[in-house]
PDB file of N, CA and C in Angstrom:
ATOM      1  N   MET N   1     141.159 125.812  71.066  1.00  0.00           N
ATOM      2  CA  MET N   1     140.405 125.069  71.653  1.00  0.00           C
ATOM      3  C   MET N   1     139.418 125.682  72.950  1.00  0.00           C
ATOM      4  N   SER N   2     138.492 126.202  72.348  1.00  0.00           N
ATOM      5  CA  SER N   2     137.913 127.135  73.228  1.00  0.00           C
ATOM      6  C   SER N   2     136.618 126.840  73.998  1.00  0.00           C
ATOM      7  N   SER N   3     137.095 126.659  75.485  1.00  0.00           N
ATOM      8  CA  SER N   3     135.703 126.307  75.705  1.00  0.00           C
ATOM      9  C   SER N   3     135.499 127.101  77.504  1.00  0.00           C
ATOM     10  N   ALA N   4     133.953 126.854  77.751  1.00  0.00           N
ATOM     11  CA  ALA N   4     133.604 127.976  78.634  1.00  0.00           C
ATOM     12  C   ALA N   4     134.503 127.371  80.030  1.00  0.00           C
ATOM     13  N   PRO N   5     134.183 128.879  81.111  1.00  0.00           N
ATOM     14  CA  PRO N   5     134.918 128.239  81.696  1.00  0.00           C
ATOM     15  C   PRO N   5     134.664 127.250  83.495  1.00  0.00           C
ATOM     16  N   SER N   6     134.817 126.541  83.946  1.00  0.00           N
ATOM     17  CA  SER N   6     134.224 125.432  84.438  1.00  0.00           C
ATOM     18  C   SER N   6     133.456 125.969  85.657  1.00  0.00           C
ATOM     19  N   ALA N   7     133.699 127.069  85.945  1.00  0.00           N
ATOM     20  CA  ALA N   7     132.795 127.827  86.887  1.00  0.00           C
ATOM     21  C   ALA N   7     131.416 128.039  87.013  1.00  0.00           C
ATOM     22  N   THR N   8     131.531 128.244  85.269  1.00  0.00           N
ATOM     23  CA  THR N   8     129.829 128.838  84.521  1.00  0.00           C
ATOM     24  C   THR N   8     129.171 127.511  84.530  1.00  0.00           C
ATOM     25  N   LEU N   9     129.553 126.253  84.964  1.00  0.00           N
ATOM     26  CA  LEU N   9     129.059 124.945  84.656  1.00  0.00           C
ATOM     27  C   LEU N   9     129.020 123.843  85.180  1.00  0.00           C
ATOM     28  N   PRO N  10     128.062 123.851  85.662  1.00  0.00           N
ATOM     29  CA  PRO N  10     127.466 122.496  87.286  1.00  0.00           C
ATOM     30  C   PRO N  10     128.098 121.999  86.915  1.00  0.00           C
ATOM     31  N   ARG N  11     129.134 121.396  87.914  1.00  0.00           N
ATOM     32  CA  ARG N  11     129.224 120.204  88.544  1.00  0.00           C
ATOM     33  C   ARG N  11     127.948 118.788  87.905  1.00  0.00           C
ATOM     34  N   GLU N  12     129.650 117.877  87.090  1.00  0.00           N
ATOM     35  CA  GLU N  12     128.630 116.725  86.800  1.00  0.00           C
ATOM     36  C   GLU N  12     127.783 116.070  87.531  1.00  0.00           C
ATOM     37  N   ASP N  13     128.881 115.620  88.853  1.00  0.00           N
ATOM     38  CA  ASP N  13     128.471 114.892  89.915  1.00  0.00           C
ATOM     39  C   ASP N  13     127.088 115.721  90.670  1.00  0.00           C
ATOM     40  N   THR N  14     126.628 116.552  90.326  1.00  0.00           N
ATOM     41  CA  THR N  14     125.848 117.453  91.072  1.00  0.00           C
ATOM     42  C   THR N  14     124.447 117.877  90.503  1.00  0.00           C
ATOM     43  N   ASP N  15     123.336 117.170  91.120  1.00  0.00           N
ATOM     44  CA  ASP N  15     122.340 118.034  89.960  1.00  0.00           C
ATOM     45  C   ASP N  15     122.199 119.114  90.233  1.00  0.00           C
ATOM     46  N   VAL N  16     121.104 119.626  89.486  1.00  0.00           N
ATOM     47  CA  VAL N  16     121.122 121.100  88.716  1.00  0.00           C
ATOM     48  C   VAL N  16     119.836 121.372  89.877  1.00  0.00           C
ATOM     49  N   SER N  17     119.406 120.668  90.250  1.00  0.00           N
ATOM     50  CA  SER N  17     118.540 120.987  91.287  1.00  0.00           C
ATOM     51  C   SER N  17     118.719 121.308  92.993  1.00  0.00           C
ATOM     52  N   GLU N  18     119.508 120.624  93.034  1.00  0.00           N
ATOM     53  CA  GLU N  18     120.453 120.584  94.483  1.00  0.00           C
ATOM     54  C   GLU N  18     121.006 121.669  94.291  1.00  0.00           C
ATOM     55  N   GLN N  19     121.977 122.547  93.421  1.00  0.00           N
ATOM     56  CA  GLN N  19     122.160 123.662  93.291  1.00  0.00           C
ATOM     57  C   GLN N  19     121.614 124.617  93.663  1.00  0.00           C
ATOM     58  N   VAL N  20     120.395 124.780  92.872  1.00  0.00           N
ATOM     59  CA  VAL N  20     119.341 125.714  93.224  1.00  0.00           C
ATOM     60  C   VAL N  20     118.983 125.959  94.344  1.00  0.00           C
ATOM     61  N   PHE N  21     118.171 124.356  95.147  1.00  0.00           N
ATOM     62  CA  PHE N  21     118.316 124.918  96.118  1.00  0.00           C
ATOM     63  C   PHE N  21     119.052 124.826  97.471  1.00  0.00           C
ATOM     64  N   ALA N  22     120.162 124.390  97.035  1.00  0.00           N
ATOM     65  CA  ALA N  22     121.413 125.083  98.187  1.00  0.00           C
ATOM     66  C   ALA N  22     121.081 127.197  98.526  1.00  0.00           C
ATOM     67  N   ALA N  23     121.063 127.272  97.423  1.00  0.00           N
ATOM     68  CA  ALA N  23     121.616 128.489  96.969  1.00  0.00           C
ATOM     69  C   ALA N  23     120.195 129.418  97.218  1.00  0.00           C
ATOM     70  N   HIS N  24     118.887 128.783  97.442  1.00  0.00           N
ATOM     71  CA  HIS N  24     117.853 129.605  97.572  1.00  0.00           C
ATOM     72  C   HIS N  24     117.666 129.990  99.483  1.00  0.00           C
ATOM     73  N   PRO N  25     117.665 131.415  99.051  1.00  0.00           N
ATOM     74  CA  PRO N  25     117.696 131.848 100.306  1.00  0.00           C
ATOM     75  C   PRO N  25     115.664 130.796 101.443  1.00  0.00           C
ATOM     76  N   TYR N  26     116.568 131.357 102.541  1.00  0.00           N
ATOM     77  CA  TYR N  26     115.444 131.109 103.724  1.00  0.00           C
ATOM     78  C   TYR N  26     115.371 132.043 105.061  1.00  0.00           C
ATOM     79  N   HIS N  27     114.075 132.499 105.439  1.00  0.00           N
ATOM     80  CA  HIS N  27     114.582 133.190 105.937  1.00  0.00           C
ATOM     81  C   HIS N  27     114.136 132.548 108.041  1.00  0.00           C
ATOM     82  N   VAL N  28     114.616 132.964 108.996  1.00  0.00           N
ATOM     83  CA  VAL N  28     114.104 133.031 110.318  1.00  0.00           C
ATOM     84  C   VAL N  28     113.123 133.690 110.921  1.00  0.00           C
ATOM     85  N   VAL N  29     111.607 132.806 111.170  1.00  0.00           N
ATOM     86  CA  VAL N  29     110.883 133.900 111.422  1.00  0.00           C
ATOM     87  C   VAL N  29     110.449 133.695 113.150  1.00  0.00           C
ATOM     88  N   VAL N  30     110.918 134.595 113.814  1.00  0.00           N
ATOM     89  CA  VAL N  30     110.402 134.391 115.164  1.00  0.00           C
ATOM     90  C   VAL N  30     108.492 135.018 116.105  1.00  0.00           C
ATOM     91  N   TRP N  31     108.340 134.334 116.069  1.00  0.00           N
ATOM     92  CA  TRP N  31     106.861 134.366 116.659  1.00  0.00           C
ATOM     93  C   TRP N  31     106.729 135.097 118.099  1.00  0.00           C
ATOM     94  N   ASN N  32     105.812 135.952 118.503  1.00  0.00           N
ATOM     95  CA  ASN N  32     105.055 136.605 119.126  1.00  0.00           C
ATOM     96  C   ASN N  32     104.750 135.205 120.278  1.00  0.00           C
ATOM     97  N   ASP N  33     105.303 135.448 122.043  1.00  0.00           N
ATOM     98  CA  ASP N  33     104.559 134.514 122.524  1.00  0.00           C
ATOM     99  C   ASP N  33     103.859 135.162 123.864  1.00  0.00           C
ATOM    100  N   PRO N  34     102.953 134.341 124.336  1.00  0.00           N
ATOM    101  CA  PRO N  34     102.731 135.161 125.773  1.00  0.00           C
ATOM    102  C   PRO N  34     103.908 135.227 127.418  1.00  0.00           C
ATOM    103  N   VAL N  35     104.800 134.538 127.183  1.00  0.00           N
ATOM    104  CA  VAL N  35     105.880 133.835 127.693  1.00  0.00           C
ATOM    105  C   VAL N  35     106.898 134.597 128.203  1.00  0.00           C
ATOM    106  N   ASN N  36     108.080 135.198 127.265  1.00  0.00           N
ATOM    107  CA  ASN N  36     109.054 135.746 127.477  1.00  0.00           C
ATOM    108  C   ASN N  36     108.479 137.291 127.333  1.00  0.00           C
ATOM    109  N   LEU N  37     109.507 138.133 128.273  1.00  0.00           N
ATOM    110  CA  LEU N  37     109.688 139.167 128.687  1.00  0.00           C
ATOM    111  C   LEU N  37     110.334 139.770 127.159  1.00  0.00           C
ATOM    112  N   MET N  38     109.879 141.004 127.173  1.00  0.00           N
ATOM    113  CA  MET N  38     110.625 141.698 125.528  1.00  0.00           C
ATOM    114  C   MET N  38     112.040 141.583 126.126  1.00  0.00           C
ATOM    115  N   SER N  39     112.285 142.625 126.964  1.00  0.00           N
ATOM    116  CA  SER N  39     113.906 142.280 127.446  1.00  0.00           C
ATOM    117  C   SER N  39     114.919 141.134 127.089  1.00  0.00           C
ATOM    118  N   TYR N  40     114.315 139.726 127.318  1.00  0.00           N
ATOM    119  CA  TYR N  40     115.324 138.731 127.113  1.00  0.00           C
ATOM    120  C   TYR N  40     114.945 138.625 125.464  1.00  0.00           C
ATOM    121  N   VAL N  41     113.793 138.553 124.471  1.00  0.00           N
ATOM    122  CA  VAL N  41     113.890 138.671 123.094  1.00  0.00           C
ATOM    123  C   VAL N  41     114.837 139.404 122.307  1.00  0.00           C
ATOM    124  N   ALA N  42     115.058 140.876 123.280  1.00  0.00           N
ATOM    125  CA  ALA N  42     115.960 141.546 122.524  1.00  0.00           C
ATOM    126  C   ALA N  42     117.637 141.086 122.385  1.00  0.00           C
ATOM    127  N   TRP N  43     117.240 141.023 124.104  1.00  0.00           N
ATOM    128  CA  TRP N  43     118.888 140.443 124.439  1.00  0.00           C
ATOM    129  C   TRP N  43     119.602 139.007 122.825  1.00  0.00           C
ATOM    130  N   VAL N  44     118.336 138.423 123.190  1.00  0.00           N
ATOM    131  CA  VAL N  44     118.404 137.017 122.153  1.00  0.00           C
ATOM    132  C   VAL N  44     119.029 137.367 120.981  1.00  0.00           C
ATOM    133  N   PHE N  45     118.209 138.083 120.512  1.00  0.00           N
ATOM    134  CA  PHE N  45     118.591 138.510 119.165  1.00  0.00           C
ATOM    135  C   PHE N  45     119.742 139.468 118.927  1.00  0.00           C
ATOM    136  N   ARG N  46     120.327 140.279 120.197  1.00  0.00           N
ATOM    137  CA  ARG N  46     121.813 141.374 120.355  1.00  0.00           C
ATOM    138  C   ARG N  46     122.908 139.790 120.257  1.00  0.00           C
ATOM    139  N   SER N  47     122.680 138.767 121.324  1.00  0.00           N
ATOM    140  CA  SER N  47     123.613 137.977 121.885  1.00  0.00           C
ATOM    141  C   SER N  47     123.851 136.728 120.442  1.00  0.00           C
ATOM    142  N   TYR N  48     122.679 135.496 120.095  1.00  0.00           N
ATOM    143  CA  TYR N  48     122.764 135.026 119.504  1.00  0.00           C
ATOM    144  C   TYR N  48     123.342 135.263 117.528  1.00  0.00           C
ATOM    145  N   PHE N  49     122.952 136.819 117.167  1.00  0.00           N
ATOM    146  CA  PHE N  49     122.529 136.779 115.919  1.00  0.00           C
ATOM    147  C   PHE N  49     123.771 138.639 115.851  1.00  0.00           C
ATOM    148  N   GLY N  50     123.893 138.887 116.834  1.00  0.00           N
ATOM    149  CA  GLY N  50     124.551 139.967 116.826  1.00  0.00           C
ATOM    150  C   GLY N  50     124.085 141.136 116.630  1.00  0.00           C
ATOM    151  N   HIS N  51     123.179 141.167 116.454  1.00  0.00           N
ATOM    152  CA  HIS N  51     122.638 142.849 115.812  1.00  0.00           C
ATOM    153  C   HIS N  51     122.768 143.677 116.864  1.00  0.00           C
ATOM    154  N   SER N  52     122.608 145.152 116.420  1.00  0.00           N
ATOM    155  CA  SER N  52     123.100 146.354 117.607  1.00  0.00           C
ATOM    156  C   SER N  52     121.653 146.370 118.669  1.00  0.00           C
ATOM    157  N   LYS N  53     122.454 146.815 119.463  1.00  0.00           N
ATOM    158  CA  LYS N  53     120.905 147.419 120.159  1.00  0.00           C
ATOM    159  C   LYS N  53     119.643 147.573 119.585  1.00  0.00           C
ATOM    160  N   GLU N  54     119.578 148.863 118.709  1.00  0.00           N
ATOM    161  CA  GLU N  54     118.372 149.687 117.983  1.00  0.00           C
ATOM    162  C   GLU N  54     118.093 148.416 116.969  1.00  0.00           C
ATOM    163  N   LYS N  55     118.894 147.296 116.294  1.00  0.00           N
ATOM    164  CA  LYS N  55     117.832 146.449 115.657  1.00  0.00           C
ATOM    165  C   LYS N  55     117.174 145.733 116.490  1.00  0.00           C
ATOM    166  N   ALA N  56     117.779 144.895 117.051  1.00  0.00           N
ATOM    167  CA  ALA N  56     117.299 143.836 118.287  1.00  0.00           C
ATOM    168  C   ALA N  56     116.092 144.556 118.642  1.00  0.00           C
ATOM    169  N   HIS N  57     116.297 145.721 119.084  1.00  0.00           N
ATOM    170  CA  HIS N  57     114.561 146.519 119.519  1.00  0.00           C
ATOM    171  C   HIS N  57     113.652 146.284 118.296  1.00  0.00           C
ATOM    172  N   GLN N  58     113.927 146.689 117.622  1.00  0.00           N
ATOM    173  CA  GLN N  58     113.121 147.115 116.390  1.00  0.00           C
ATOM    174  C   GLN N  58     112.033 145.868 116.509  1.00  0.00           C
ATOM    175  N   LEU N  59     113.838 144.640 115.595  1.00  0.00           N
ATOM    176  CA  LEU N  59     112.520 143.694 115.546  1.00  0.00           C
ATOM    177  C   LEU N  59     111.885 142.419 116.706  1.00  0.00           C
ATOM    178  N   MET N  60     112.243 142.860 117.906  1.00  0.00           N
ATOM    179  CA  MET N  60     111.223 142.669 119.121  1.00  0.00           C
ATOM    180  C   MET N  60     110.034 143.202 119.243  1.00  0.00           C
ATOM    181  N   LEU N  61     109.737 144.578 118.958  1.00  0.00           N
ATOM    182  CA  LEU N  61     108.390 145.576 118.987  1.00  0.00           C
ATOM    183  C   LEU N  61     107.516 144.880 117.670  1.00  0.00           C
ATOM    184  N   GLN N  62     108.588 144.305 116.211  1.00  0.00           N
ATOM    185  CA  GLN N  62     107.911 143.678 115.612  1.00  0.00           C
ATOM    186  C   GLN N  62     107.221 142.487 115.798  1.00  0.00           C
ATOM    187  N   VAL N  63     107.910 141.869 116.205  1.00  0.00           N
ATOM    188  CA  VAL N  63     107.292 140.589 117.470  1.00  0.00           C
ATOM    189  C   VAL N  63     106.595 141.247 118.077  1.00  0.00           C
ATOM    190  N   HIS N  64     106.322 141.659 118.969  1.00  0.00           N
ATOM    191  CA  HIS N  64     105.129 142.219 119.610  1.00  0.00           C
ATOM    192  C   HIS N  64     104.260 142.890 119.236  1.00  0.00           C
ATOM    193  N   HIS N  65     104.598 143.498 117.928  1.00  0.00           N
ATOM    194  CA  HIS N  65     103.279 144.605 117.213  1.00  0.00           C
ATOM    195  C   HIS N  65     102.196 143.558 116.618  1.00  0.00           C
ATOM    196  N   ASP N  66     103.503 143.199 115.616  1.00  0.00           N
ATOM    197  CA  ASP N  66     103.063 142.419 114.210  1.00  0.00           C
ATOM    198  C   ASP N  66     102.454 140.526 114.513  1.00  0.00           C
ATOM    199  N   GLY N  67     103.270 140.178 115.921  1.00  0.00           N
ATOM    200  CA  GLY N  67     103.322 138.853 115.562  1.00  0.00           C
ATOM    201  C   GLY N  67     104.018 137.823 115.661  1.00  0.00           C
ATOM    202  N   ARG N  68     104.984 138.299 114.456  1.00  0.00           N
ATOM    203  CA  ARG N  68     105.897 137.534 113.765  1.00  0.00           C
ATOM    204  C   ARG N  68     107.273 138.940 113.673  1.00  0.00           C
ATOM    205  N   ALA N  69     108.357 138.484 112.846  1.00  0.00           N
ATOM    206  CA  ALA N  69     109.836 139.470 112.785  1.00  0.00           C
ATOM    207  C   ALA N  69     110.113 138.043 112.315  1.00  0.00           C
ATOM    208  N   VAL N  70     110.961 138.479 111.067  1.00  0.00           N
ATOM    209  CA  VAL N  70     112.252 137.952 110.165  1.00  0.00           C
ATOM    210  C   VAL N  70     113.600 138.349 110.625  1.00  0.00           C
ATOM    211  N   VAL N  71     113.869 137.368 111.460  1.00  0.00           N
ATOM    212  CA  VAL N  71     115.736 138.277 112.141  1.00  0.00           C
ATOM    213  C   VAL N  71     116.944 137.745 111.525  1.00  0.00           C
ATOM    214  N   ALA N  72     116.245 136.865 110.646  1.00  0.00           N
ATOM    215  CA  ALA N  72     117.447 136.420 109.831  1.00  0.00           C
ATOM    216  C   ALA N  72     117.148 135.508 108.413  1.00  0.00           C
ATOM    217  N   THR N  73     117.941 136.126 107.561  1.00  0.00           N
ATOM    218  CA  THR N  73     118.002 135.466 106.026  1.00  0.00           C
ATOM    219  C   THR N  73     119.284 134.827 105.525  1.00  0.00           C
ATOM    220  N   GLY N  74     119.173 133.084 105.311  1.00  0.00           N
ATOM    221  CA  GLY N  74     121.064 132.885 104.507  1.00  0.00           C
ATOM    222  C   GLY N  74     120.334 131.487 103.528  1.00  0.00           C
ATOM    223  N   PRO N  75     121.462 130.591 103.933  1.00  0.00           N
ATOM    224  CA  PRO N  75     120.677 128.603 103.203  1.00  0.00           C
ATOM    225  C   PRO N  75     120.489 128.650 103.994  1.00  0.00           C
ATOM    226  N   ARG N  76     119.692 127.588 103.600  1.00  0.00           N
ATOM    227  CA  ARG N  76     118.723 126.825 104.212  1.00  0.00           C
ATOM    228  C   ARG N  76     118.995 126.004 105.708  1.00  0.00           C
ATOM    229  N   GLU N  77     119.943 125.341 105.200  1.00  0.00           N
ATOM    230  CA  GLU N  77     121.286 124.682 106.401  1.00  0.00           C
ATOM    231  C   GLU N  77     121.309 125.816 108.028  1.00  0.00           C
ATOM    232  N   LYS N  78     121.721 126.737 107.442  1.00  0.00           N
ATOM    233  CA  LYS N  78     122.260 127.682 108.289  1.00  0.00           C
ATOM    234  C   LYS N  78     120.817 128.310 109.154  1.00  0.00           C
ATOM    235  N   ALA N  79     120.170 129.141 108.397  1.00  0.00           N
ATOM    236  CA  ALA N  79     118.688 129.021 109.036  1.00  0.00           C
ATOM    237  C   ALA N  79     117.842 127.683 110.016  1.00  0.00           C
ATOM    238  N   GLU N  80     118.098 126.772 109.550  1.00  0.00           N
ATOM    239  CA  GLU N  80     117.444 125.299 110.108  1.00  0.00           C
ATOM    240  C   GLU N  80     118.349 125.380 111.400  1.00  0.00           C
ATOM    241  N   ARG N  81     119.466 126.350 111.607  1.00  0.00           N
ATOM    242  CA  ARG N  81     120.655 126.164 112.904  1.00  0.00           C
ATOM    243  C   ARG N  81     120.042 127.275 113.631  1.00  0.00           C
ATOM    244  N   ASP N  82     119.315 128.003 112.741  1.00  0.00           N
ATOM    245  CA  ASP N  82     119.071 129.302 113.539  1.00  0.00           C
ATOM    246  C   ASP N  82     117.689 129.080 114.318  1.00  0.00           C
ATOM    247  N   VAL N  83     117.183 128.614 113.734  1.00  0.00           N
ATOM    248  CA  VAL N  83     115.482 127.946 114.490  1.00  0.00           C
ATOM    249  C   VAL N  83     115.611 127.533 115.568  1.00  0.00           C
ATOM    250  N   THR N  84     116.663 126.645 115.623  1.00  0.00           N
ATOM    251  CA  THR N  84     117.072 125.380 116.840  1.00  0.00           C
ATOM    252  C   THR N  84     117.690 126.136 117.747  1.00  0.00           C
ATOM    253  N   ALA N  85     118.308 126.641 117.398  1.00  0.00           N
ATOM    254  CA  ALA N  85     119.346 127.837 118.676  1.00  0.00           C
ATOM    255  C   ALA N  85     117.794 128.996 119.449  1.00  0.00           C
ATOM    256  N   MET N  86     117.152 129.330 118.808  1.00  0.00           N
ATOM    257  CA  MET N  86     115.783 129.882 118.938  1.00  0.00           C
ATOM    258  C   MET N  86     115.080 129.245 119.994  1.00  0.00           C
ATOM    259  N   HIS N  87     114.386 128.191 119.544  1.00  0.00           N
ATOM    260  CA  HIS N  87     114.501 127.006 120.392  1.00  0.00           C
ATOM    261  C   HIS N  87     115.179 127.030 121.931  1.00  0.00           C
ATOM    262  N   SER N  88     116.115 127.090 121.487  1.00  0.00           N
ATOM    263  CA  SER N  88     117.222 126.110 122.920  1.00  0.00           C
ATOM    264  C   SER N  88     116.850 128.137 123.898  1.00  0.00           C
ATOM    265  N   TYR N  89     116.738 128.429 122.890  1.00  0.00           N
ATOM    266  CA  TYR N  89     116.585 130.291 123.741  1.00  0.00           C
ATOM    267  C   TYR N  89     114.980 130.248 124.786  1.00  0.00           C
ATOM    268  N   GLY N  90     114.208 129.487 123.963  1.00  0.00           N
ATOM    269  CA  GLY N  90     113.032 129.371 124.466  1.00  0.00           C
ATOM    270  C   GLY N  90     111.610 130.036 123.612  1.00  0.00           C
ATOM    271  N   LEU N  91     112.533 130.245 122.157  1.00  0.00           N
ATOM    272  CA  LEU N  91     111.383 131.192 121.345  1.00  0.00           C
ATOM    273  C   LEU N  91     111.031 130.512 120.078  1.00  0.00           C
ATOM    274  N   GLN N  92     109.507 130.994 119.841  1.00  0.00           N
ATOM    275  CA  GLN N  92     109.341 130.060 119.209  1.00  0.00           C
ATOM    276  C   GLN N  92     109.273 130.632 117.677  1.00  0.00           C
ATOM    277  N   ALA N  93     109.527 129.644 116.649  1.00  0.00           N
ATOM    278  CA  ALA N  93     110.673 130.050 115.330  1.00  0.00           C
ATOM    279  C   ALA N  93     110.330 128.812 114.740  1.00  0.00           C
ATOM    280  N   THR N  94     110.123 129.599 113.467  1.00  0.00           N
ATOM    281  CA  THR N  94     110.190 128.363 112.058  1.00  0.00           C
ATOM    282  C   THR N  94     111.154 129.056 110.829  1.00  0.00           C
ATOM    283  N   LEU N  95     110.718 128.342 109.856  1.00  0.00           N
ATOM    284  CA  LEU N  95     111.600 128.891 108.424  1.00  0.00           C
ATOM    285  C   LEU N  95     110.865 128.808 107.349  1.00  0.00           C
ATOM    286  N   GLU N  96     110.793 129.904 106.975  1.00  0.00           N
ATOM    287  CA  GLU N  96     110.301 129.863 105.582  1.00  0.00           C
ATOM    288  C   GLU N  96     110.944 130.516 104.620  1.00  0.00           C
ATOM    289  N   GLU N  97     110.876 130.031 102.985  1.00  0.00           N
ATOM    290  CA  GLU N  97     111.268 130.644 101.817  1.00  0.00           C
ATOM    291  C   GLU N  97     111.255 131.828 101.313  1.00  0.00           C
ATOM    292  N   ALA N  98     112.313 132.601 101.264  1.00  0.00           N
ATOM    293  CA  ALA N  98     112.257 134.212 101.199  1.00  0.00           C
ATOM    294  C   ALA N  98     111.839 134.167 100.037  1.00  0.00           C
TER     295      ALA N  98
END
């Protein structure tokens, strides 16, 4: 009896659209604002996301000059938590499909 490995087949109790939705990546976008200091924004990126000093500085400059920067990408639930965390730090952030 030959059958495909179960790992390659969708689970019967899970809709295929739910599996695609769960696997689809999302961006966490931080927006420029007139309130927060650039040094603070870079510190948040280092503290929360664990970016290196150089990467945090680069992202902070992108926010400052371009008005926005993608600071993280991942599953929707994680991205939603990250957006909420950015709000708790006083930063403007949104979620968008990757």
